[in-house]
XYZ file of C-alpha atoms in Angstrom:
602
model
C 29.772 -7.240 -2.699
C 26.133 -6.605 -1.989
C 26.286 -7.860 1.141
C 29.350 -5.724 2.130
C 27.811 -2.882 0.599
C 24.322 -3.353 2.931
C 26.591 -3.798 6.188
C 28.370 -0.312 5.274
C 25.317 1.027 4.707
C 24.016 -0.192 8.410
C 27.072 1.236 9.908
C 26.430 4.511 8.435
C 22.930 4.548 9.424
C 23.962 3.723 13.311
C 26.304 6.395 13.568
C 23.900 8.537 12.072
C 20.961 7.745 14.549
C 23.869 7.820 17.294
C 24.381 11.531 16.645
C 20.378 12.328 16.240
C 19.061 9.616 19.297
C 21.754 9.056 21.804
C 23.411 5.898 22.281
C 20.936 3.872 24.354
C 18.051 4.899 22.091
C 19.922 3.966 19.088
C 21.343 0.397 20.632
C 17.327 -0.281 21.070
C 16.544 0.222 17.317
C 19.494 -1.526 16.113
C 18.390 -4.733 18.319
C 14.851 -4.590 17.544
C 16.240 -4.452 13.511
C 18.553 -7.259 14.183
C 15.956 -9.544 16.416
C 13.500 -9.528 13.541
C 16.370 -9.891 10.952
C 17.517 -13.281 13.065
C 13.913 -14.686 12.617
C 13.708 -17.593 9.923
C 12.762 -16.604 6.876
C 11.294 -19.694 5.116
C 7.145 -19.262 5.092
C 7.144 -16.366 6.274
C 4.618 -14.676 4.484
C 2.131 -17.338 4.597
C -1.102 -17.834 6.703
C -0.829 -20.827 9.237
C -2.022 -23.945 8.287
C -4.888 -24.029 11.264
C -6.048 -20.939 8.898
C -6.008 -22.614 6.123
C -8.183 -25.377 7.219
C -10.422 -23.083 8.759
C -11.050 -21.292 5.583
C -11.732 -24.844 3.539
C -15.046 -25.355 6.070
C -16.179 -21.122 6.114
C -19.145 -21.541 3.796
C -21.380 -18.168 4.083
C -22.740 -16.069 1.320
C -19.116 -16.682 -0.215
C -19.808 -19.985 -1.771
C -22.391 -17.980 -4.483
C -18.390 -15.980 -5.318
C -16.983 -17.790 -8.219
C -13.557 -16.583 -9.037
C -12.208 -17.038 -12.432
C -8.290 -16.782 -12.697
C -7.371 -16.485 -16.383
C -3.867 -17.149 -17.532
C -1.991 -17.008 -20.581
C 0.432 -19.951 -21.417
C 2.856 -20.126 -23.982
C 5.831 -22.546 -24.419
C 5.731 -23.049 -20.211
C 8.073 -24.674 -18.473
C 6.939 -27.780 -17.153
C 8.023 -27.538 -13.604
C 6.678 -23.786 -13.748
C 3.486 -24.966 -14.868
C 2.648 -27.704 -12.838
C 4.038 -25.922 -9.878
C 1.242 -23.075 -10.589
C -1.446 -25.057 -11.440
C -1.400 -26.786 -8.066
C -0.968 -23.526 -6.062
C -4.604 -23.395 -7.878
C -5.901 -26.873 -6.759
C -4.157 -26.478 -3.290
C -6.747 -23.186 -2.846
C -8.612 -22.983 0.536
C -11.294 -21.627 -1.256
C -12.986 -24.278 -2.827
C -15.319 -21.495 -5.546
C -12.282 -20.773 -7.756
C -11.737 -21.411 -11.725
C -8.946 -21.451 -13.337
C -9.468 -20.344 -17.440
C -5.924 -21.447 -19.279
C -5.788 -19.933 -22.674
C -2.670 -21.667 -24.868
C -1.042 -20.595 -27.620
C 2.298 -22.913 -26.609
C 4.000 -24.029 -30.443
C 3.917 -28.210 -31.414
C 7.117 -28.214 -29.876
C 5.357 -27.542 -26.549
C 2.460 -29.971 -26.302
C 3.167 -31.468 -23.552
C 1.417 -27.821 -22.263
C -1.829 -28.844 -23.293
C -1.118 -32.836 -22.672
C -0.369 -31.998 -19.073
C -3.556 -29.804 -18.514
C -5.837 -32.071 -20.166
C -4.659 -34.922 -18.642
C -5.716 -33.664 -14.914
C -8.865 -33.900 -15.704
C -10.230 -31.239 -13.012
C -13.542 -29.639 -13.795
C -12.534 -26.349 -12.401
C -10.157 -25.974 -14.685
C -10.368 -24.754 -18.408
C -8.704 -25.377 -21.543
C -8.758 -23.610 -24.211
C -6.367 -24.216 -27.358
C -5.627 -21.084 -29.529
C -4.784 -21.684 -32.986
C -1.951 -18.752 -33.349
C -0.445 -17.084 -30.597
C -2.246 -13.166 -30.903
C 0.815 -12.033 -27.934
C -0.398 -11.477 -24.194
C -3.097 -9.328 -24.258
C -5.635 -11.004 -26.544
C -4.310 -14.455 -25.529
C -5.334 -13.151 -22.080
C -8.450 -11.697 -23.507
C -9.555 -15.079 -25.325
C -8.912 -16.690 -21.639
C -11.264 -13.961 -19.776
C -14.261 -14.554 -22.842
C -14.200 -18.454 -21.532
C -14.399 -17.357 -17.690
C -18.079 -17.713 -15.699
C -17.156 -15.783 -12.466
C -18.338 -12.255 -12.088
C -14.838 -11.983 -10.404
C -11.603 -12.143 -12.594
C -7.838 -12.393 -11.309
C -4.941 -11.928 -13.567
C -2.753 -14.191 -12.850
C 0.738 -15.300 -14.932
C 2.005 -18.821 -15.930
C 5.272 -18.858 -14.158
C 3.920 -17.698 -10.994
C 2.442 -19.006 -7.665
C -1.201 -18.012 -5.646
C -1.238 -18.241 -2.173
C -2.951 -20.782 -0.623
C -5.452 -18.647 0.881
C -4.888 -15.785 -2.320
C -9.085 -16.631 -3.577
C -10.119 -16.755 0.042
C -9.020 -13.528 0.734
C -10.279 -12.154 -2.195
C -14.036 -13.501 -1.853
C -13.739 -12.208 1.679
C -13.091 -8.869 0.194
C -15.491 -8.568 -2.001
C -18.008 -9.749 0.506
C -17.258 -7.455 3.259
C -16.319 -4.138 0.394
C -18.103 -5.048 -2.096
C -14.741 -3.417 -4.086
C -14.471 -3.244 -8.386
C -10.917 -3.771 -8.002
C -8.858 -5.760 -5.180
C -5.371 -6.187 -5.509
C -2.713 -7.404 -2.784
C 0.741 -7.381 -1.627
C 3.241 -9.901 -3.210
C 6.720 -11.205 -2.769
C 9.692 -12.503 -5.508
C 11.284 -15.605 -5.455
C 13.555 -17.537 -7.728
C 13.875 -21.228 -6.861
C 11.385 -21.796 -3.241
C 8.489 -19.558 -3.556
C 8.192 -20.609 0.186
C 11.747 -18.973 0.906
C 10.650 -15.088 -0.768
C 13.695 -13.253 -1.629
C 11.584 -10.257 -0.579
C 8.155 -8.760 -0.399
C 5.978 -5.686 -1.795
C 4.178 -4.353 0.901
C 2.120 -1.738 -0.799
C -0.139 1.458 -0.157
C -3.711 1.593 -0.235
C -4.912 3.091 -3.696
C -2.522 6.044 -4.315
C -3.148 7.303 -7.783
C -0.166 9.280 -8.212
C 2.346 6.293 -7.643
C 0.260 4.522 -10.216
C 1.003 6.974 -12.894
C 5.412 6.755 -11.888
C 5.093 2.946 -12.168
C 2.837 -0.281 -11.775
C 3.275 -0.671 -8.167
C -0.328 -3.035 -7.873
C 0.481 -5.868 -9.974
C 0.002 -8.636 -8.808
C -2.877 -10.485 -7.386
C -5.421 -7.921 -9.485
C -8.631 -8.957 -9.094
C -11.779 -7.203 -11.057
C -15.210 -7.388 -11.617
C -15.137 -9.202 -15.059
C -17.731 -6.637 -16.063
C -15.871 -3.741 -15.797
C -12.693 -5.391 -17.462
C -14.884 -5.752 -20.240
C -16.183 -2.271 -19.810
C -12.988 -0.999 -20.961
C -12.270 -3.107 -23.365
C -10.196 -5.923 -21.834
C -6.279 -5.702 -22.524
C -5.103 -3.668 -25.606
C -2.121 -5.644 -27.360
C -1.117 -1.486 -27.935
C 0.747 -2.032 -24.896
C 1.550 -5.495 -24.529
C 4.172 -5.731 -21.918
C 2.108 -2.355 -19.883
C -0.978 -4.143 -20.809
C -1.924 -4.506 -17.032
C -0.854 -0.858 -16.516
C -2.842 0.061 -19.033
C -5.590 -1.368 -17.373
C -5.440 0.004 -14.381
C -5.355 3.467 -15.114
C -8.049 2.878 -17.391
C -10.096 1.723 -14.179
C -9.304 4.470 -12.658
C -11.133 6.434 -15.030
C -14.736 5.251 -14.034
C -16.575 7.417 -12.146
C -16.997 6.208 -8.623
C -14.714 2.808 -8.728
C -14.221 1.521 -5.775
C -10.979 -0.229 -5.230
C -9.708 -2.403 -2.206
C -6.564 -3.151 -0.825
C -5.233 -6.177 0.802
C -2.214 -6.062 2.971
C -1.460 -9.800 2.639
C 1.289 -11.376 0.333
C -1.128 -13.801 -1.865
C 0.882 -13.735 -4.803
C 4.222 -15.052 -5.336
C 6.752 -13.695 -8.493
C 9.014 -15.967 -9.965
C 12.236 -14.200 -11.087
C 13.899 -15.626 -14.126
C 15.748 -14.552 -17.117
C 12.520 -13.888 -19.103
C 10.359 -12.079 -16.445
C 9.723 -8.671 -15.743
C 10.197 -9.557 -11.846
C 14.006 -8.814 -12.263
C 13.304 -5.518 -13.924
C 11.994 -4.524 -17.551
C 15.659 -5.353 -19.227
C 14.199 -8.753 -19.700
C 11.604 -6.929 -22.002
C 12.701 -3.384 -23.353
C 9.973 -2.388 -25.187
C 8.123 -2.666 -21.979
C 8.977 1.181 -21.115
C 7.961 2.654 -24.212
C 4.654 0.899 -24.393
C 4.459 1.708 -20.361
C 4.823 5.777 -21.391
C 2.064 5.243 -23.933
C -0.294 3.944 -21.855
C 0.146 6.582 -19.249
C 0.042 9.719 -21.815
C -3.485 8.242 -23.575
C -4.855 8.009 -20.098
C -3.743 11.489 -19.617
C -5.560 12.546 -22.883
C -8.791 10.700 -21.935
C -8.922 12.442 -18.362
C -8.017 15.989 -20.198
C -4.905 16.499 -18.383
C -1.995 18.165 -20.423
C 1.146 16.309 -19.972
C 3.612 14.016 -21.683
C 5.226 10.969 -19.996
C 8.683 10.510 -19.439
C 11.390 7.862 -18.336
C 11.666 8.487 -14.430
C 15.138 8.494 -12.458
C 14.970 4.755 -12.793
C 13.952 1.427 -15.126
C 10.248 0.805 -14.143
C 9.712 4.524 -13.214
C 8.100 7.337 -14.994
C 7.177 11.096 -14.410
C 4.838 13.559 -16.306
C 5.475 16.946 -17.068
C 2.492 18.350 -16.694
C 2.057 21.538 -19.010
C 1.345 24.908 -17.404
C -2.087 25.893 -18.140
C -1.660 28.665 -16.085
C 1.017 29.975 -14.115
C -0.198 31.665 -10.062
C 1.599 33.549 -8.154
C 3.132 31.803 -5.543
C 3.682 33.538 -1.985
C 6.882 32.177 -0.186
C 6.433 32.738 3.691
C 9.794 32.398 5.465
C 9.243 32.870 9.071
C 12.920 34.344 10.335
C 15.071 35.523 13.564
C 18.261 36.662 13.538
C 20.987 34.168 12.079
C 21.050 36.105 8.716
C 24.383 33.741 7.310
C 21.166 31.102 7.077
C 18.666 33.320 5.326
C 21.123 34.423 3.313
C 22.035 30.637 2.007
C 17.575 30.553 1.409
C 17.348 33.766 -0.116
C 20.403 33.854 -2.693
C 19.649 29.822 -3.774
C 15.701 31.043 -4.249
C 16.516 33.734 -6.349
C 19.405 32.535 -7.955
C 18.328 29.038 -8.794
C 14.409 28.796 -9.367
C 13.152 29.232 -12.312
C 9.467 29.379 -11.896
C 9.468 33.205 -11.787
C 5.697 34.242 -10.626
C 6.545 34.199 -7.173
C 6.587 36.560 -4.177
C 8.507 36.300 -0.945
C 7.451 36.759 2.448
C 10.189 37.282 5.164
C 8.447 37.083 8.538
C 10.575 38.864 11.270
C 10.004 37.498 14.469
C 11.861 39.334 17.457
C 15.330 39.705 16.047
C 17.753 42.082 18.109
C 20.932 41.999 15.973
C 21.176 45.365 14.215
C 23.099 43.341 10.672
C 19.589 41.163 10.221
C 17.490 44.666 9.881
C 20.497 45.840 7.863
C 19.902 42.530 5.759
C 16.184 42.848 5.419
C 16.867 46.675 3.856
C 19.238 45.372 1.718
C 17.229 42.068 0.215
C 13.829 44.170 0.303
C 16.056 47.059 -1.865
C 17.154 43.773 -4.402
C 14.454 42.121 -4.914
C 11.486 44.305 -5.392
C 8.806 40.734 -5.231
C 10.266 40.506 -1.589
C 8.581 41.780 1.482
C 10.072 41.593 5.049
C 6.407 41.506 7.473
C 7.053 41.704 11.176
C 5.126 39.526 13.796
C 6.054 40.973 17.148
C 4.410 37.962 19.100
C 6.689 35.206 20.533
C 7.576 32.444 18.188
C 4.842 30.526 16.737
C 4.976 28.771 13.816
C 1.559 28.297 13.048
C 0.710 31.677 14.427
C 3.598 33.246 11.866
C 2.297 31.673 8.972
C -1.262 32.338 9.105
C -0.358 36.262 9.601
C 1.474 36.056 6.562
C -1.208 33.841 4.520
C -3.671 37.071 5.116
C -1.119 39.705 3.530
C -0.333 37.266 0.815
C -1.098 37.800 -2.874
C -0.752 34.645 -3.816
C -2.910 31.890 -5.452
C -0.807 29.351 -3.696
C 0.963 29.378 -0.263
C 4.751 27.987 -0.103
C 5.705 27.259 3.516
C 9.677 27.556 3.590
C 12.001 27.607 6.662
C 14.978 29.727 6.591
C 17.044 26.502 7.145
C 16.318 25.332 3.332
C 19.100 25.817 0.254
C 17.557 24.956 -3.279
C 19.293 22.570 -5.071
C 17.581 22.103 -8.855
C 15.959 25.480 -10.834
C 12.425 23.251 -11.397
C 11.769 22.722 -8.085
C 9.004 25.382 -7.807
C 7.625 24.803 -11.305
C 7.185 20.929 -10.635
C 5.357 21.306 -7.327
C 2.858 24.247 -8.619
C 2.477 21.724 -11.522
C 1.531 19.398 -9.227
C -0.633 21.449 -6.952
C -2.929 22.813 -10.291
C -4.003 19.132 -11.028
C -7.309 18.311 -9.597
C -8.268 17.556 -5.929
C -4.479 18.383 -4.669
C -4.250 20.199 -1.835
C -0.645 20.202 -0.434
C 2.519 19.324 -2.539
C 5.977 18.336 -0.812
C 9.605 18.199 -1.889
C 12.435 15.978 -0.981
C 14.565 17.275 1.591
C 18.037 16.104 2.172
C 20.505 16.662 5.301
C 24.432 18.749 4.164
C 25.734 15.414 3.713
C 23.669 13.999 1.093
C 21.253 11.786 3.654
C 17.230 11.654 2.783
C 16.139 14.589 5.844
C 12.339 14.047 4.416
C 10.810 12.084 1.645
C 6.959 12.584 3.043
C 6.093 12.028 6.441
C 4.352 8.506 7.360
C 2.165 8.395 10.415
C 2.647 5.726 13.016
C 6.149 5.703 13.303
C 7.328 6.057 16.875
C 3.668 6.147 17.677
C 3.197 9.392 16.229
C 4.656 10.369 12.639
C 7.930 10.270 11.398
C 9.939 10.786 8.132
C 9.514 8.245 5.011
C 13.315 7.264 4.494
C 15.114 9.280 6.924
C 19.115 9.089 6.681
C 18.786 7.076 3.366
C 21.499 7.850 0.682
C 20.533 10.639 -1.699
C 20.188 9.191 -5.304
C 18.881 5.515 -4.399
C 15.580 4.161 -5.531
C 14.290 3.369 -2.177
C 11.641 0.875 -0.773
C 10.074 -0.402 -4.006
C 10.589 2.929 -5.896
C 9.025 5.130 -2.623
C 11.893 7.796 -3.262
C 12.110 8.016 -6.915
C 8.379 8.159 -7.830
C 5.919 11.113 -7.285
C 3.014 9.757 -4.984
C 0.053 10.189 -2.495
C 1.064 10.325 0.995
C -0.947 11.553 4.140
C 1.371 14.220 5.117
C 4.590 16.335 4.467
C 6.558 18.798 6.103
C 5.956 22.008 6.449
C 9.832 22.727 5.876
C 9.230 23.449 2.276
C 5.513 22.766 1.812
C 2.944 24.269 -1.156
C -0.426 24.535 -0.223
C -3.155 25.719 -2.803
C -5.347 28.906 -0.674
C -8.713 27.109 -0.931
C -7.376 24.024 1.010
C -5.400 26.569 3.319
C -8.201 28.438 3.877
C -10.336 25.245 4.058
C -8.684 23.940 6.826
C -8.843 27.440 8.427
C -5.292 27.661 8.332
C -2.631 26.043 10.754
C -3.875 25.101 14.375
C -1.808 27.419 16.403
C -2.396 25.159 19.205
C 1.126 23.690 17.936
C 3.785 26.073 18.216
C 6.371 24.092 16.972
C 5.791 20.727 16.521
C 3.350 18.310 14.383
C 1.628 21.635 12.851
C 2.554 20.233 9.367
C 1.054 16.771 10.710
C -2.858 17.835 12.138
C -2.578 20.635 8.695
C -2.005 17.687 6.024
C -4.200 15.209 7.929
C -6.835 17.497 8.003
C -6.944 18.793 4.630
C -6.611 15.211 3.590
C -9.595 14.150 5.649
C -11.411 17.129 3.953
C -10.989 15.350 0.553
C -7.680 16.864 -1.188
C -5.058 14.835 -2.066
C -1.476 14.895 -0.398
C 1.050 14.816 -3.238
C 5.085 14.065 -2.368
C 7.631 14.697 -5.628
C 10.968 14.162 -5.455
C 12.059 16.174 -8.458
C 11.846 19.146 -6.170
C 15.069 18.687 -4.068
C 16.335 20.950 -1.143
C 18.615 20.579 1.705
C 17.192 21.247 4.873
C 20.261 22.393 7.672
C 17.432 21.396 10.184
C 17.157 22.600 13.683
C 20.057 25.378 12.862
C 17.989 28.348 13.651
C 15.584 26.894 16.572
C 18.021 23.719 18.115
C 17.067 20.636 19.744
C 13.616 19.731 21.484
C 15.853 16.970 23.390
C 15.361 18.414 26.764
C 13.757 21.212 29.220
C 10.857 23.544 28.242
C 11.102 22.807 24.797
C 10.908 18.881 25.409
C 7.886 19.730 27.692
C 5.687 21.848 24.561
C 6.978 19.101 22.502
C 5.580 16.819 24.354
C 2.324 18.487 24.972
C 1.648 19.073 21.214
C 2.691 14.967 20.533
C -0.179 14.664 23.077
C -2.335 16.998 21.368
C -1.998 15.479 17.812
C -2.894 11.881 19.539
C -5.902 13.087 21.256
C -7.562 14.787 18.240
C -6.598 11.628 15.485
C -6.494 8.681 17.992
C -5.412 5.709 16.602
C -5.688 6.454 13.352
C -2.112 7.468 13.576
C -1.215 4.028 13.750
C -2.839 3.235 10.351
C -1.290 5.307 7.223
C -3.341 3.996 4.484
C 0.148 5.295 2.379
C 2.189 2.694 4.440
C 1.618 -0.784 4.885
C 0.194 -2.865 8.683
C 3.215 -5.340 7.822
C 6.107 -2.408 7.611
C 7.372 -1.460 11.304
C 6.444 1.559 13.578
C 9.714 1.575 14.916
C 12.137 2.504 12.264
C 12.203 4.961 9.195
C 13.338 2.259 6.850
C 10.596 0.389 5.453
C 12.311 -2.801 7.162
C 8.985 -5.537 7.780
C 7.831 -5.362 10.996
C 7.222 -9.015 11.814
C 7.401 -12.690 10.455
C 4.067 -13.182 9.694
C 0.839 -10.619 8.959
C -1.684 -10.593 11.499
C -4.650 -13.116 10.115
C -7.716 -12.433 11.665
C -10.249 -15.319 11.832
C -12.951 -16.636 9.139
């Protein structure tokens, strides 16, 4: 069934990009998809064996880096356990430790009978006389450790052969607090992945919807200890807990590696299947989230998110701005209409003002409309830039007659769908260091139109998710959880007036195109924080009002300002630090991009 449901889904998707790309330009997509789909599978993930060798004779400053890898075991399957312990002993990095802590029952000796009887100095032993559940048995492993480096690693699971390597290298070159990588599930051959979790760089946000790191976390055992090790509070989010709690030290400097060096094992007692396997996992997961928010001095209470693993806070309205609403508009007035009466009629954060930016219409009924609206709705204002059409132009005129504490960017194309839409993404945009907040946008027939916009794709930027179904999860959560991103669109886009003003506005060097792009990735690069929610949900009828930039003068500007946004970021398009080196350019699905990651040598 799954697999008849994923080819439906694949036809969908080519008819779709048919309609959007042509035929040709679609037929080249669908056979780079299916070339890399064709590729075997088996090892995939894992660094060639030349590398490997290599890495057993690179002895620099590294060989001072011992790594400590504590574990937990209890009751352990034999076959598990032997199968991890040698993923251990197999390490090209010959500086490791590996700290067991057991609290296995009698019935279970052979746990301890099987370590002991290795006899391998690097390895650790250590018998506990009750089983105190997995933080503190995990917390009696990490007291036995000698590294300054620890790694959390579990029982059932597998390391990478190159996992410490990669690690020391890390923490040589980044000198990083915290290090974690990408990983990938398997069941029975953790050579033959059932799939992998490319992750972002640090994004803080996705870290308070759900535990995206995981798995390999590496720390400086100091500052585990620092914050007191793992709490048994929220045993089952203890490594959650954790992590936010590191994120709460001034100055920590954490490190990502895009590299699978960590392998899940899914089975009917692990949370790599999902938290059923563990229930109480989700209440202890919303408890570690809402005391992190009470030690930072955020208001806000934790909630279940739109999925198991997922979570969103409310964050409580300390204040409430006013919110300007510029809505740059010609003509067409059956599609400002659809805006105007959904605004009005659906939101229910009330402190706003509106913002109607005429823009050389010539029908006598849209002048007719703006008397009528303007006589309605007393908070709306219809401005008039006589210039021709401009989109970064029109909205910094409005931005200087706005009263507003925050800026909301809308095009007349959008229809609100939910009433909190406005409330979440100004509750969003008050929290510290966020500068721009974006909502989901989705296409008339329920398709993803924009779920943030990742740079990179097609060489330039393109939209996270484009022409996925509305209501699905997503790549590893991406659509359901709120999270950083380096840029959204400027289709429905809320911008606080110190980081619009920061940035000195839009660059109305782009008429049309990418203005949203070189605006977020500036304002990022100034230091805010680019915040995506998708608990603010429009649709977007795009390209109604303005049409297609497929061809003629309006393919030439488009052109030009692609060219423009390349020359002023360079090829720092090609690295979103919000995407992941082994995800493809080419596609908007977060489909892996090649067989193996690019390993560069020791």
């Amino acid at each position: 069934m799954l697999k008849i449901k994923r080819f439906q889904e694949l036809i969908f998707l080519f008819f779709t990009y048919v309609k959007e790309e042509g035929f040709i330009g679609t037929v080249k997509r669908a056979t780079g998809f299916f070339r890399r789909r064709m590729k075997a599978k088996k090892g995939r993930f894992l660094p060639p064996k030349d590398q490997i060798e290599l890495q057993k004779n690179y002895i620099p400053a590294l060989e001072n880096k011992i790594i400590s890898v504590v574990t937990a075991l209890y009751n352990t399957d034999a076959t598990f356990l032997k199968e991890y312990i040698d993923s251990f002993i197999n390490q090209s990095y010959q500086f490791g430790q590996l700290v067991l802590s057991d609290a296995s029952d009698d019935e279970h000796r052979y746990v301890g009978d099987y370590v002991k009887s290795l006899n391998n100095d690097k390895i650790i032993y250590v018998k506990l006389k009750e089983n105190f559940g997995i933080s503190e048995n995990t917390n009696a492993a990490v007291s036995f450790a000698t590294g300054d480096y620890i790694c959390l690693a579990d029982h059932d699971d597998i390391l990478s052969p190159d996992a410490l390597f990669q690690m020391a290298k890390a923490i040589e070159e980044t000198g990083a607090d915290f290090i974690y990588s990408d990983e990938a599930l398997f069941d029975n051959d953790w050579t033959n992945p059932i799939v992998a979790h490319f992750k972002p760089d640090f994004s803080y946000y996705y870290l308070t919807n759900c535990n995206y790191i995981c798995h390999l976390a590496c720390m400086k055992r100091e500052m585990f200890n620092f914050v007191g090790g793992l709490n048994s509070k929220y045993d089952g989010a203890q490594d959650h807990d954790l992590f936010l709690k590191f994120t709460e030290i001034p100055n920590v400097k954490i490190h990502h590696i895009p590299k699978v060096l960590y392998y899940w094992r899914v089975h009917a007692q692990s949370t790599s299947g999902g938290v059923k396997a563990k229930p109480y996992v989700t209440q202890n997961a919303i408890k570690a989230i809402d005391d992190h928010l009470s030690r930072i001095g955020v208001k806000g209470k934790a909630v279940e998110g739109k999925f198991l693993s997922t979570y969103k806070i409310n964050y409580e309205f300390t204040q409430t701005p006013l919110v300007s609403i510029i809505i740059p508009n010609k003509d067409q007035i059956h599609i400002l209409k659809k805006c105007i009466d959904s605004l009005y009629e659906k939101t229910e954060y009330k402190n706003f003002e509106v913002l109607v930016v005429e823009n050389n219409s010539i029908e006598s009924e849209t002048f007719d409309y703006y008397h009528e609206i303007q006589k309605k709705h007393p908070n709306l204002k219809v401005l008039h830039y006589k210039d021709v059409f401009n989109f970064s132009a029109i909205n910094n005129f409005a931005a200087k007659q706005a009263n507003g504490e925050m800026l909301l960017m809308l095009n007349n194309d959008i229809e609100i769908i939910n009433g909190n839409w406005l409330g979440e993404m100004v509750s969003i945009g008050l929290q510290k260091n966020v500068g721009i907040v974006g909502a989901m946008l989705y296409y008339p027939n329920d398709t993803v139109q924009h779920a943030g916009v990742i740079t990179g794709l097609g060489g330039y930027a393109g939209h996270s998710h484009k022409y996925h179904p509305r209501g699905k999860s997503g790549y590893m959560f991406r659509l359901s959880c709120v999270q950083n991103l380096s840029c959204v669109t400027a289709a429905c886009l809320l911008v606080t007036k110190e980081a619009f003003y920061a940035a000195n506005g839009l660059d109305e060097e782009f008429t049309v195109a990418f203005n949203d792009v070189d605006f977020c990735l500036r304002i990022r690069n100034m230091g805010y924080q680019i915040i995506f929610t998708p608990y603010a949900e429009c649709y977007h009828h795009e390209s109604i009002s303005r049409g297609s930039d497929k061809s003629g003068t309006k393919k030439e500007r488009f052109d030009g300002e692609r060219n423009r946004l390349k020359n002023r970021f360079g090829d720092s398009l090609l690295h979103d630090p919000f995407y992941n080196p082994n995800l493809t350019l080419d596609m908007e699905d977060f489909s892996e991009s090649k067989v193996l990651p690019k390993y560069n040598e020791v």
